[in-house]
């Protein structure tokens, strides 16, 4: 069974490396890449706190990336309507152009890659990964 665990971990690291190299080619940190990715995935607005929670990033790490992206003119920050703490992250026109050119192709490539699996394979893969992660969390965190 150790060989299966080793293979799984190598595959996960290989996938992470693919995204890391892609981000590096764009002169983005991994965190900046994933913030922009999540904005594109959400079709325009991302709540900073929700991103931290859903993508397992610390608030400090995300704040550093978001501050940098804002200074670069890629995103803007606005308080979420009715909130004095929660902020919405939005693409600026320059950010939209950057994402259309550089981030949306990633989403398309992922979708194209997943579509090479049958519906049954996709569902089995996602269910299995989710179950494995939940079991690992139970073993290590609880």
JSON list of N, CA and C in Angstrom, two decimals, residues 4-33:
[
{"chain": "A", "resi": 4, "resn": "UNK", "atom": "N", "xyz": [1.27, 2.81, -3.35]},
{"chain": "A", "resi": 4, "resn": "UNK", "atom": "CA", "xyz": [0.11, 3.59, -3.80]},
{"chain": "A", "resi": 4, "resn": "UNK", "atom": "C", "xyz": [0.15, 5.00, -3.21]},
{"chain": "A", "resi": 5, "resn": "UNK", "atom": "N", "xyz": [0.47, 5.10, -1.94]},
{"chain": "A", "resi": 5, "resn": "UNK", "atom": "CA", "xyz": [0.56, 6.40, -1.29]},
{"chain": "A", "resi": 5, "resn": "UNK", "atom": "C", "xyz": [1.66, 7.23, -1.93]},
{"chain": "A", "resi": 6, "resn": "UNK", "atom": "N", "xyz": [2.80, 6.60, -2.17]},
{"chain": "A", "resi": 6, "resn": "UNK", "atom": "CA", "xyz": [3.92, 7.30, -2.80]},
{"chain": "A", "resi": 6, "resn": "UNK", "atom": "C", "xyz": [3.55, 7.78, -4.20]},
{"chain": "A", "resi": 7, "resn": "UNK", "atom": "N", "xyz": [2.91, 6.93, -4.96]},
{"chain": "A", "resi": 7, "resn": "UNK", "atom": "CA", "xyz": [2.49, 7.30, -6.33]},
{"chain": "A", "resi": 7, "resn": "UNK", "atom": "C", "xyz": [1.51, 8.45, -6.28]},
{"chain": "A", "resi": 8, "resn": "UNK", "atom": "N", "xyz": [0.53, 8.38, -5.38]},
{"chain": "A", "resi": 8, "resn": "UNK", "atom": "CA", "xyz": [-0.46, 9.46, -5.25]},
{"chain": "A", "resi": 8, "resn": "UNK", "atom": "C", "xyz": [0.24, 10.77, -4.91]},
{"chain": "A", "resi": 9, "resn": "UNK", "atom": "N", "xyz": [1.14, 10.75, -3.95]},
{"chain": "A", "resi": 9, "resn": "UNK", "atom": "CA", "xyz": [1.82, 11.99, -3.55]},
{"chain": "A", "resi": 9, "resn": "UNK", "atom": "C", "xyz": [2.69, 12.55, -4.67]},
{"chain": "A", "resi": 10, "resn": "UNK", "atom": "N", "xyz": [3.35, 11.68, -5.43]},
{"chain": "A", "resi": 10, "resn": "UNK", "atom": "CA", "xyz": [4.14, 12.16, -6.57]},
{"chain": "A", "resi": 10, "resn": "UNK", "atom": "C", "xyz": [3.24, 12.80, -7.62]},
{"chain": "A", "resi": 11, "resn": "UNK", "atom": "N", "xyz": [2.09, 12.19, -7.88]},
{"chain": "A", "resi": 11, "resn": "UNK", "atom": "CA", "xyz": [1.17, 12.75, -8.87]},
{"chain": "A", "resi": 11, "resn": "UNK", "atom": "C", "xyz": [0.62, 14.10, -8.44]},
{"chain": "A", "resi": 12, "resn": "UNK", "atom": "N", "xyz": [0.30, 14.21, -7.16]},
{"chain": "A", "resi": 12, "resn": "UNK", "atom": "CA", "xyz": [-0.19, 15.49, -6.64]},
{"chain": "A", "resi": 12, "resn": "UNK", "atom": "C", "xyz": [0.90, 16.56, -6.77]},
{"chain": "A", "resi": 13, "resn": "UNK", "atom": "N", "xyz": [2.13, 16.20, -6.41]},
{"chain": "A", "resi": 13, "resn": "UNK", "atom": "CA", "xyz": [3.24, 17.15, -6.54]},
{"chain": "A", "resi": 13, "resn": "UNK", "atom": "C", "xyz": [3.49, 17.52, -8.00]},
{"chain": "A", "resi": 14, "resn": "UNK", "atom": "N", "xyz": [3.34, 16.56, -8.90]},
{"chain": "A", "resi": 14, "resn": "UNK", "atom": "CA", "xyz": [3.53, 16.86, -10.32]},
{"chain": "A", "resi": 14, "resn": "UNK", "atom": "C", "xyz": [2.46, 17.86, -10.79]},
{"chain": "A", "resi": 15, "resn": "UNK", "atom": "N", "xyz": [1.23, 17.66, -10.37]},
{"chain": "A", "resi": 15, "resn": "UNK", "atom": "CA", "xyz": [0.17, 18.60, -10.74]},
{"chain": "A", "resi": 15, "resn": "UNK", "atom": "C", "xyz": [0.47, 19.99, -10.17]},
{"chain": "A", "resi": 16, "resn": "UNK", "atom": "N", "xyz": [0.89, 20.05, -8.92]},
{"chain": "A", "resi": 16, "resn": "UNK", "atom": "CA", "xyz": [1.25, 21.34, -8.32]},
{"chain": "A", "resi": 16, "resn": "UNK", "atom": "C", "xyz": [2.37, 22.01, -9.10]},
{"chain": "A", "resi": 17, "resn": "UNK", "atom": "N", "xyz": [3.34, 21.22, -9.54]},
{"chain": "A", "resi": 17, "resn": "UNK", "atom": "CA", "xyz": [4.48, 21.76, -10.29]},
{"chain": "A", "resi": 17, "resn": "UNK", "atom": "C", "xyz": [4.04, 22.33, -11.64]},
{"chain": "A", "resi": 18, "resn": "UNK", "atom": "N", "xyz": [3.07, 21.69, -12.28]},
{"chain": "A", "resi": 18, "resn": "UNK", "atom": "CA", "xyz": [2.55, 22.20, -13.56]},
{"chain": "A", "resi": 18, "resn": "UNK", "atom": "C", "xyz": [1.99, 23.61, -13.36]},
{"chain": "A", "resi": 19, "resn": "UNK", "atom": "N", "xyz": [1.16, 23.77, -12.33]},
{"chain": "A", "resi": 19, "resn": "UNK", "atom": "CA", "xyz": [0.58, 25.09, -12.06]},
{"chain": "A", "resi": 19, "resn": "UNK", "atom": "C", "xyz": [1.66, 26.09, -11.63]},
{"chain": "A", "resi": 20, "resn": "UNK", "atom": "N", "xyz": [2.60, 25.63, -10.82]},
{"chain": "A", "resi": 20, "resn": "UNK", "atom": "CA", "xyz": [3.68, 26.52, -10.37]},
{"chain": "A", "resi": 20, "resn": "UNK", "atom": "C", "xyz": [4.49, 27.04, -11.56]},
{"chain": "A", "resi": 21, "resn": "UNK", "atom": "N", "xyz": [4.88, 26.15, -12.48]},
{"chain": "A", "resi": 21, "resn": "UNK", "atom": "CA", "xyz": [5.65, 26.58, -13.65]},
{"chain": "A", "resi": 21, "resn": "UNK", "atom": "C", "xyz": [4.84, 27.54, -14.52]},
{"chain": "A", "resi": 22, "resn": "UNK", "atom": "N", "xyz": [3.56, 27.26, -14.67]},
{"chain": "A", "resi": 22, "resn": "UNK", "atom": "CA", "xyz": [2.71, 28.13, -15.47]},
{"chain": "A", "resi": 22, "resn": "UNK", "atom": "C", "xyz": [2.67, 29.53, -14.83]},
{"chain": "A", "resi": 23, "resn": "UNK", "atom": "N", "xyz": [2.44, 29.57, -13.52]},
{"chain": "A", "resi": 23, "resn": "UNK", "atom": "CA", "xyz": [2.39, 30.85, -12.80]},
{"chain": "A", "resi": 23, "resn": "UNK", "atom": "C", "xyz": [3.73, 31.58, -12.92]},
{"chain": "A", "resi": 24, "resn": "UNK", "atom": "N", "xyz": [4.81, 30.85, -12.75]},
{"chain": "A", "resi": 24, "resn": "UNK", "atom": "CA", "xyz": [6.14, 31.44, -12.83]},
{"chain": "A", "resi": 24, "resn": "UNK", "atom": "C", "xyz": [6.39, 32.05, -14.21]},
{"chain": "A", "resi": 25, "resn": "UNK", "atom": "N", "xyz": [5.94, 31.38, -15.27]},
{"chain": "A", "resi": 25, "resn": "UNK", "atom": "CA", "xyz": [6.07, 31.92, -16.62]},
{"chain": "A", "resi": 25, "resn": "UNK", "atom": "C", "xyz": [5.31, 33.24, -16.78]},
{"chain": "A", "resi": 26, "resn": "UNK", "atom": "N", "xyz": [4.27, 33.40, -16.00]},
{"chain": "A", "resi": 26, "resn": "UNK", "atom": "CA", "xyz": [3.49, 34.64, -16.03]},
{"chain": "A", "resi": 26, "resn": "UNK", "atom": "C", "xyz": [4.04, 35.68, -15.04]},
{"chain": "A", "resi": 27, "resn": "UNK", "atom": "N", "xyz": [5.13, 35.31, -14.36]},
{"chain": "A", "resi": 27, "resn": "UNK", "atom": "CA", "xyz": [5.73, 36.16, -13.33]},
{"chain": "A", "resi": 27, "resn": "UNK", "atom": "C", "xyz": [4.76, 36.41, -12.17]},
{"chain": "A", "resi": 28, "resn": "UNK", "atom": "N", "xyz": [4.02, 35.35, -11.83]},
{"chain": "A", "resi": 28, "resn": "UNK", "atom": "CA", "xyz": [3.09, 35.38, -10.71]},
{"chain": "A", "resi": 28, "resn": "UNK", "atom": "C", "xyz": [3.55, 34.41, -9.63]},
{"chain": "A", "resi": 29, "resn": "UNK", "atom": "N", "xyz": [3.32, 34.77, -8.38]},
{"chain": "A", "resi": 29, "resn": "UNK", "atom": "CA", "xyz": [3.49, 33.79, -7.32]},
{"chain": "A", "resi": 29, "resn": "UNK", "atom": "C", "xyz": [2.33, 32.80, -7.43]},
{"chain": "A", "resi": 30, "resn": "UNK", "atom": "N", "xyz": [2.47, 31.66, -6.78]},
{"chain": "A", "resi": 30, "resn": "UNK", "atom": "CA", "xyz": [1.39, 30.68, -6.80]},
{"chain": "A", "resi": 30, "resn": "UNK", "atom": "C", "xyz": [0.10, 31.28, -6.23]},
{"chain": "A", "resi": 31, "resn": "UNK", "atom": "N", "xyz": [0.22, 32.03, -5.15]},
{"chain": "A", "resi": 31, "resn": "UNK", "atom": "CA", "xyz": [-0.97, 32.61, -4.52]},
{"chain": "A", "resi": 31, "resn": "UNK", "atom": "C", "xyz": [-1.66, 33.60, -5.45]},
{"chain": "A", "resi": 32, "resn": "UNK", "atom": "N", "xyz": [-0.88, 34.46, -6.10]},
{"chain": "A", "resi": 32, "resn": "UNK", "atom": "CA", "xyz": [-1.49, 35.41, -7.04]},
{"chain": "A", "resi": 32, "resn": "UNK", "atom": "C", "xyz": [-2.20, 34.66, -8.16]},
{"chain": "A", "resi": 33, "resn": "UNK", "atom": "N", "xyz": [-1.56, 33.61, -8.67]},
{"chain": "A", "resi": 33, "resn": "UNK", "atom": "CA", "xyz": [-2.17, 32.81, -9.73]},
{"chain": "A", "resi": 33, "resn": "UNK", "atom": "C", "xyz": [-3.51, 32.27, -9.26]}
]
